[in-house]
XYZ file of C-alpha atoms in Angstrom:
544
model
C 120.281 92.638 122.505
C 116.740 91.686 123.523
C 115.399 92.026 119.963
C 118.302 89.946 118.575
C 117.588 87.215 121.120
C 113.871 87.189 120.267
C 114.538 86.946 116.531
C 117.076 84.139 117.067
C 114.657 82.297 119.338
C 111.861 82.713 116.799
C 113.936 81.236 113.968
C 115.071 78.304 116.129
C 111.510 77.618 117.232
C 110.203 77.668 113.668
C 112.928 75.339 112.417
C 113.428 73.252 115.552
C 112.976 69.986 113.649
C 113.265 68.740 110.108
C 109.939 68.524 108.209
C 108.483 65.006 108.177
C 106.101 63.219 105.837
C 103.391 63.871 108.422
C 104.043 67.614 108.077
C 103.668 67.249 104.316
C 100.363 65.429 104.796
C 99.148 68.335 106.903
C 100.060 70.705 104.088
C 98.189 68.621 101.515
C 94.876 68.267 103.329
C 91.969 70.707 103.527
C 92.340 73.377 106.204
C 89.886 74.300 108.912
C 88.777 77.889 109.488
C 90.925 78.102 112.603
C 93.982 76.879 110.703
C 93.422 79.436 107.947
C 93.134 82.126 110.614
C 96.431 81.036 112.171
C 98.177 81.098 108.779
C 96.726 84.555 108.090
C 97.500 86.027 111.503
C 100.720 87.509 110.112
C 98.698 89.971 108.023
C 96.709 90.902 111.143
C 99.972 92.105 112.666
C 101.128 93.755 109.432
C 97.929 95.760 109.158
C 98.159 96.924 112.776
C 101.629 98.264 111.949
C 100.359 99.742 108.691
C 97.448 101.422 110.497
C 99.776 103.117 112.976
C 101.983 104.211 110.090
C 99.323 105.600 107.752
C 97.347 107.360 110.488
C 100.255 109.110 112.178
C 103.267 109.400 109.890
C 101.989 112.410 107.906
C 101.089 114.322 111.107
C 104.400 113.302 112.703
C 106.437 114.470 109.698
C 104.652 117.815 109.625
C 105.053 118.278 113.369
C 108.826 117.869 113.164
C 108.893 120.628 110.575
C 108.630 118.947 107.142
C 106.262 120.860 104.770
C 103.419 118.964 103.107
C 105.060 118.960 99.649
C 108.153 117.266 101.132
C 106.074 115.031 103.376
C 104.464 113.526 100.284
C 107.915 112.949 98.777
C 108.940 110.919 101.828
C 106.148 108.506 100.923
C 107.827 108.080 97.515
C 111.091 106.650 98.835
C 109.915 103.158 99.761
C 108.041 102.543 96.463
C 111.240 103.187 94.513
C 112.929 100.416 96.496
C 109.878 98.178 96.523
C 109.100 98.240 92.806
C 112.492 96.803 91.895
C 113.184 94.730 94.996
C 109.844 92.989 95.657
C 109.428 91.085 92.368
C 113.065 89.990 92.495
C 112.636 88.837 96.085
C 109.447 87.104 94.952
C 111.472 85.228 92.325
C 114.049 84.344 94.966
C 111.300 82.922 97.159
C 110.137 80.728 94.253
C 113.559 79.040 94.177
C 114.638 79.252 97.826
C 116.305 75.964 98.888
C 116.393 76.578 102.651
C 115.024 73.780 104.889
C 112.753 76.384 106.476
C 110.848 76.606 103.205
C 110.510 79.139 100.405
C 108.272 81.850 101.864
C 108.959 81.894 105.606
C 112.624 82.987 105.365
C 111.497 86.096 103.478
C 108.666 86.743 105.925
C 111.228 86.688 108.743
C 113.508 89.038 106.793
C 110.689 91.534 106.231
C 109.607 91.195 109.860
C 113.036 92.317 111.046
C 112.684 95.372 108.806
C 109.233 96.098 110.251
C 110.578 95.998 113.798
C 113.446 98.377 113.013
C 111.013 100.691 111.234
C 108.653 100.752 114.217
C 111.505 101.627 116.569
C 112.871 104.460 114.420
C 109.454 105.899 113.596
C 108.203 105.742 117.157
C 111.418 106.739 118.905
C 113.134 108.893 116.271
C 112.745 111.964 118.467
C 114.289 110.261 121.501
C 117.187 108.762 119.526
C 117.724 112.077 117.739
C 117.943 113.841 121.101
C 120.559 111.355 122.265
C 122.819 111.713 119.231
C 122.420 115.474 118.970
C 123.883 115.872 122.481
C 121.927 119.065 122.973
C 123.246 120.764 119.829
C 121.227 123.026 117.567
C 121.110 120.320 114.901
C 118.608 118.176 116.808
C 115.933 118.563 114.137
C 118.301 117.169 111.498
C 118.870 113.982 113.498
C 115.174 113.611 114.271
C 114.148 114.130 110.649
C 116.744 111.711 109.226
C 116.001 108.922 111.702
C 112.239 109.332 111.368
C 112.399 109.251 107.562
C 114.568 106.098 107.642
C 112.041 104.494 109.992
C 109.118 105.473 107.763
C 110.820 104.054 104.655
C 111.704 100.764 106.358
C 108.264 100.378 107.917
C 106.374 101.247 104.745
C 108.465 99.053 102.443
C 108.475 95.985 104.684
C 104.754 96.182 105.552
C 103.870 96.224 101.855
C 106.500 93.707 100.754
C 105.794 91.158 103.497
C 102.255 90.598 102.247
C 103.424 88.915 99.018
C 105.286 85.978 100.618
C 102.548 85.795 103.248
C 99.941 85.249 100.520
C 102.198 82.811 98.674
C 102.744 80.931 101.958
C 98.978 80.625 102.397
C 98.536 79.326 98.846
C 101.501 76.939 99.097
C 100.322 75.201 102.278
C 96.675 74.893 101.193
C 94.811 73.085 98.449
C 93.264 74.822 95.438
C 89.812 74.310 96.932
C 90.972 76.333 99.959
C 92.447 79.236 97.978
C 89.299 81.322 97.715
C 88.192 80.955 101.345
C 91.828 81.191 102.458
C 92.427 84.498 100.700
C 89.088 85.780 101.986
C 90.169 84.820 105.502
C 93.457 86.586 104.810
C 91.525 89.755 103.959
C 89.237 89.415 106.981
C 92.283 89.232 109.224
C 93.804 92.230 107.442
C 90.647 94.248 108.023
C 90.476 93.207 111.668
C 94.129 94.134 112.176
C 93.658 97.520 110.570
C 90.576 98.169 112.692
C 92.429 97.370 115.908
C 95.403 99.453 114.788
C 93.350 102.540 113.981
C 91.336 102.268 117.186
C 94.550 102.008 119.198
C 95.767 105.108 117.374
C 92.594 106.989 118.266
C 93.109 106.522 122.007
C 95.050 109.452 123.564
C 97.753 107.296 125.140
C 99.674 110.323 126.345
C 97.258 110.504 129.285
C 99.482 107.839 130.835
C 102.411 110.210 131.265
C 101.103 113.678 130.545
C 100.460 115.981 133.465
C 97.955 118.621 132.528
C 98.554 121.868 134.334
C 96.429 124.957 134.498
C 97.885 128.427 134.445
C 96.541 131.943 134.341
C 97.582 134.207 131.502
C 97.187 137.923 131.191
C 96.453 139.002 127.627
C 95.845 142.380 126.045
C 92.807 142.383 123.767
C 91.234 145.579 122.494
C 93.384 147.593 124.919
C 91.846 145.724 127.860
C 93.711 143.388 130.222
C 91.794 140.161 130.804
C 92.388 136.847 132.554
C 92.435 133.674 130.501
C 92.859 130.038 131.549
C 94.947 127.781 129.292
C 95.678 124.112 129.621
C 99.279 123.164 128.937
C 100.333 119.556 128.271
C 103.825 118.157 128.499
C 103.510 116.051 125.340
C 101.578 115.876 122.085
C 100.613 113.493 119.314
C 104.134 113.498 117.865
C 105.961 112.341 120.987
C 104.652 110.402 123.998
C 101.494 109.235 122.228
C 103.378 107.712 119.318
C 105.991 106.058 121.537
C 103.375 104.160 123.516
C 101.391 103.300 120.384
C 104.337 102.015 118.356
C 105.627 99.971 121.321
C 102.289 98.168 121.673
C 102.137 97.593 117.926
C 105.617 96.008 117.941
C 104.670 93.535 120.688
C 101.445 92.556 118.916
C 103.281 92.022 115.626
C 105.870 89.669 117.153
C 103.098 87.508 118.639
C 101.150 87.361 115.354
C 104.241 86.550 113.280
C 105.247 83.763 115.654
C 101.831 82.062 115.495
C 101.637 82.244 111.687
C 105.169 81.072 111.007
C 104.784 78.054 113.312
C 101.340 77.030 112.016
C 102.540 74.812 109.125
C 105.958 73.665 107.957
C 106.505 74.328 104.269
C 107.590 71.622 101.867
C 111.233 72.459 101.042
C 111.999 73.061 97.386
C 114.238 69.972 97.126
C 111.351 67.794 98.302
C 109.004 69.517 95.867
C 111.475 68.759 93.074
C 111.299 65.033 93.784
C 107.513 65.124 93.962
C 107.281 67.117 90.739
C 109.526 64.673 88.891
C 107.250 61.839 89.991
C 104.226 63.769 88.755
C 105.944 64.428 85.421
C 106.547 60.697 85.000
C 102.852 60.093 85.586
C 102.027 62.643 82.840
C 99.193 64.163 84.842
C 96.746 66.251 82.816
C 94.729 68.427 85.209
C 92.340 69.384 82.422
C 91.432 65.811 81.498
C 87.685 65.248 81.673
C 88.125 62.161 83.835
C 90.208 64.133 86.337
C 87.641 66.919 86.574
C 85.065 64.477 87.861
C 87.012 64.034 91.082
C 88.706 66.547 93.403
C 92.251 67.451 92.359
C 94.800 66.728 95.063
C 97.570 69.061 96.090
C 100.100 66.793 94.395
C 98.245 67.009 91.078
C 97.955 70.806 90.834
C 101.688 71.613 90.853
C 101.637 73.840 87.793
C 104.021 74.208 84.868
C 105.495 77.407 86.242
C 106.807 75.658 89.349
C 108.189 72.772 87.289
C 110.062 75.176 85.026
C 111.460 77.074 87.988
C 112.698 73.914 89.663
C 114.185 72.432 86.466
C 115.720 75.603 85.039
C 116.374 78.239 87.696
C 117.902 75.825 90.163
C 120.538 74.848 87.582
C 123.130 77.492 88.345
C 121.276 80.727 87.512
C 123.074 83.810 88.759
C 121.500 87.058 89.908
C 122.026 88.777 86.549
C 120.208 86.024 84.714
C 117.417 86.053 87.270
C 117.057 89.834 86.987
C 116.917 89.482 83.204
C 114.207 86.822 83.471
C 112.271 88.988 85.894
C 112.365 91.955 83.497
C 111.194 89.644 80.702
C 108.324 88.398 82.846
C 107.210 91.996 83.395
C 107.625 93.148 79.781
C 106.058 90.003 78.316
C 103.246 89.575 80.804
C 100.009 88.148 79.366
C 97.235 90.584 78.491
C 95.019 89.238 81.270
C 97.710 89.956 83.863
C 98.404 93.398 82.359
C 94.810 94.608 82.801
C 94.764 93.179 86.291
C 97.886 95.211 87.102
C 96.369 98.398 85.601
C 93.207 98.015 87.659
C 95.220 97.246 90.774
C 97.295 100.380 90.112
C 94.224 102.658 89.968
C 92.726 100.991 93.039
C 95.885 101.646 95.012
C 96.180 105.234 93.747
C 92.680 105.815 95.060
C 93.091 104.037 98.381
C 96.503 105.564 99.134
C 95.008 109.048 98.817
C 92.692 107.998 101.607
C 95.021 105.975 103.826
C 98.074 108.257 103.725
C 96.379 111.646 104.025
C 92.952 111.041 105.561
C 93.782 111.897 109.175
C 95.671 114.982 108.005
C 92.653 115.999 105.895
C 90.273 115.541 108.821
C 92.520 117.493 111.194
C 92.826 120.492 108.872
C 89.764 120.616 106.594
C 87.057 119.142 108.830
C 88.225 120.260 112.297
C 89.944 123.445 111.112
C 93.240 122.827 112.925
C 96.893 123.294 111.999
C 99.584 120.584 112.177
C 102.529 122.743 113.230
C 102.875 124.921 116.306
C 104.970 127.525 114.471
C 101.974 129.861 114.597
C 102.033 129.539 118.412
C 98.298 128.844 118.373
C 97.714 126.070 120.901
C 93.946 126.000 120.283
C 94.269 125.277 116.545
C 97.011 122.761 117.235
C 94.785 120.904 119.677
C 91.968 120.917 117.106
C 94.311 119.298 114.609
C 95.402 116.634 117.102
C 91.767 115.887 117.937
C 90.933 115.643 114.249
C 93.799 113.220 113.667
C 92.587 110.962 116.466
C 88.967 111.096 115.265
C 90.186 110.366 111.755
C 92.062 107.365 113.106
C 88.900 106.082 114.803
C 86.994 106.452 111.507
C 89.716 104.576 109.681
C 88.977 101.827 112.166
C 85.477 101.762 110.635
C 87.118 101.391 107.239
C 89.024 98.317 108.379
C 85.969 96.924 110.159
C 83.941 97.387 106.984
C 86.687 95.644 105.009
C 86.689 92.689 107.381
C 82.871 92.411 107.405
C 82.587 92.692 103.632
C 85.390 90.180 103.118
C 83.600 87.646 105.306
C 80.677 87.629 102.851
C 82.719 88.330 99.729
C 82.796 84.732 98.547
C 78.993 84.511 98.714
C 78.635 87.916 97.044
C 80.921 86.829 94.206
C 78.982 83.579 93.850
C 75.714 85.498 93.545
C 76.794 88.403 91.327
C 80.048 87.031 89.724
C 83.555 88.440 90.035
C 83.268 90.982 87.213
C 80.318 92.832 88.757
C 81.804 92.831 92.245
C 85.196 94.088 91.045
C 83.511 96.787 88.920
C 80.926 98.178 91.342
C 83.006 98.169 94.533
C 85.256 101.023 93.296
C 82.119 102.928 92.175
C 80.669 102.769 95.693
C 83.918 104.077 97.137
C 84.191 106.810 94.474
C 80.731 108.113 95.342
C 81.459 108.122 99.092
C 84.692 110.103 98.712
C 83.026 112.567 96.340
C 80.344 113.338 98.933
C 82.980 113.761 101.654
C 84.962 116.223 99.537
C 81.883 118.288 98.776
C 80.397 118.362 102.278
C 83.482 118.212 104.556
C 81.066 117.210 107.292
C 81.955 115.183 110.366
C 79.111 112.750 109.644
C 80.510 111.912 106.204
C 83.904 110.997 107.692
C 82.533 107.695 108.965
C 80.323 107.010 105.936
C 83.177 107.546 103.471
C 85.391 105.296 105.593
C 82.822 102.494 105.372
C 82.867 102.696 101.553
C 86.676 102.604 101.640
C 86.440 99.244 103.403
C 84.413 97.821 100.510
C 87.105 98.970 98.097
C 89.956 97.582 100.174
C 88.297 94.201 100.562
C 88.121 93.678 96.796
C 91.593 95.115 96.212
C 93.065 92.800 98.816
C 91.327 89.626 97.636
C 90.078 89.462 94.041
C 93.368 90.171 92.180
C 95.129 87.334 94.009
C 92.240 84.912 93.527
C 92.521 85.658 89.796
C 96.309 85.156 89.796
C 95.907 81.825 91.589
C 93.277 80.803 89.012
C 95.503 81.837 86.113
C 98.234 79.534 87.419
C 96.273 76.527 88.645
C 94.183 76.485 85.441
C 97.176 77.347 83.236
C 95.185 80.044 81.444
C 98.381 81.613 80.069
C 98.943 78.517 77.918
C 95.306 78.086 76.931
C 94.922 81.656 75.643
C 97.999 81.581 73.411
C 98.951 79.581 70.333
C 102.622 80.280 70.980
C 104.814 78.966 73.803
C 104.379 81.095 76.905
C 107.285 81.893 79.188
C 107.056 79.866 82.391
C 105.844 82.136 85.168
C 106.255 81.665 88.899
C 103.317 82.115 91.230
C 105.429 84.068 93.694
C 106.743 86.281 90.888
C 103.293 87.141 89.544
C 101.873 87.784 93.003
C 104.805 90.129 93.602
C 104.276 91.866 90.227
C 100.618 92.539 90.996
C 101.508 93.578 94.542
C 104.194 95.946 93.237
C 101.459 98.151 91.751
C 101.164 99.649 95.223
C 104.743 100.891 94.891
C 104.150 102.457 91.464
C 100.950 104.081 92.707
C 102.602 105.415 95.836
C 105.565 106.739 93.844
C 103.392 108.680 91.396
C 101.202 109.939 94.212
C 104.198 111.134 96.229
C 105.477 113.164 93.273
C 102.275 114.994 92.359
C 99.915 115.159 95.337
C 102.010 117.534 97.455
C 102.446 119.868 94.483
C 98.685 119.997 93.807
C 97.872 120.533 97.482
C 100.227 123.508 97.611
C 99.015 124.843 94.237
C 95.296 124.694 95.053
C 95.763 125.505 98.727
C 93.544 122.835 100.242
C 93.966 119.196 101.266
C 90.501 118.433 99.892
C 92.475 117.638 96.724
C 93.322 114.188 98.096
C 89.646 113.295 98.557
C 88.620 114.304 95.031
C 91.688 112.566 93.572
C 90.731 109.413 95.442
C 87.247 109.537 93.912
C 88.642 110.021 90.396
C 91.170 107.184 90.568
C 88.528 104.820 91.907
C 86.313 105.654 88.935
C 89.208 104.801 86.588
C 89.651 101.461 88.364
C 86.007 100.621 87.776
C 86.388 101.183 84.027
C 89.631 99.183 83.690
C 88.126 96.269 85.659
C 85.885 95.631 82.653
C 88.927 94.554 80.618
C 90.133 91.855 83.027
C 89.873 88.154 82.190
C 87.483 86.448 84.619
C 87.396 82.656 84.817
C 84.169 82.139 86.772
């Protein structure tokens, strides 16, 4: 009831008045740093949620009794949904006629999914206890509810970033795109850092009573006294409930600020403006035009015009799905290589983000995730390793945020090709050293290199997509008519590489871990995929 009221209040607040010409003027002017931060605050909240998910879901799933090979398969459920759903939803956002705008309705939809996912993931054990009514099938309820929560949380966190990026691009000028997307990445890194640090704090100290008891054990035929500390909760229960509750509150605040920062221009209003621009026969590549800054009105590209003129004329879902499939199968070569590189980057980074804390807990600290062995000492080592791993992943997000802040200057000095090629190499080398040494010192160093990788992955592909559309490179590189492409659709296609990567990883990584018998596999695989990304980045079309 409370959540429903908050969501209803949020929607009413966002759409409390009809957009005015003054709102449109605000959209069309240059944005300040503070305004770009407010627009990007949504990704700050998303990454806090994503940090809590990636750091603790694998340990949580193993603690409730799911083996590692099946744990990895759980991660494959949301990509199956996301790969097909996200680009279609991206197309829907391109032609959304709601007064609220084109992107914000979808951001709200994904946000509802994130909140439900946080509740089920954080409180799956409590809800499972309630529905089981004390029966022997409690684990079944807990497992089902937790898996549903993980799928919802994972899918919506990934999917929400596409309309959030499109929202940023839509309400800013072309001259703001680069710094805006860099700000977007800085906020993502900051959110991840806060999320991982929050996960590293043992929140169960708030409600755990630590008791001390004497135990009599028989070792080598001799009775001895031993002191053992017994806690009334562990990382899978009270800790996660407190953590996921805090994360939910933070996300609601961030989403509210972002969604109320700027009113979008509704599609019907854009249609009128586009028709006026068509009458003026604006040529954004005319030499006279290039001498002066291009206004927001003048850079409405051919893809948007085609969407407004064609897709708004009675297209049904089947036709839209067919057009989406065509846009994927007939994507330009430049976009194809960008997708391939993005795929390898995500394969590499997901090995790190989904399994890093589990790797640290077992391989570096020598613990075990399950208490089936009745070894409290090894279980505590694993829990400590997971929390330390979460702290180090905070370094990864901090590194991402710091690197992103200077990324525009780095690209200006070295060009986009070199930055996008060498960043995966740096990360590949760091993960290789971690896999070889398994030392506690290398945990932090490898995490810092992961931040460099994530910064480029989160920024450069979408800068390139924005350039492809605003400069109409698809038309310029082809002598034949090119299918009109929507910005939201192409952002979603590139973003959907995370779903393909996660799906393939979920199928194979658990099998290889079980076959080889060590979770060091994920670190070496991460290094290899990053190396592949560096090679494929050479084939991308760069416009700088």
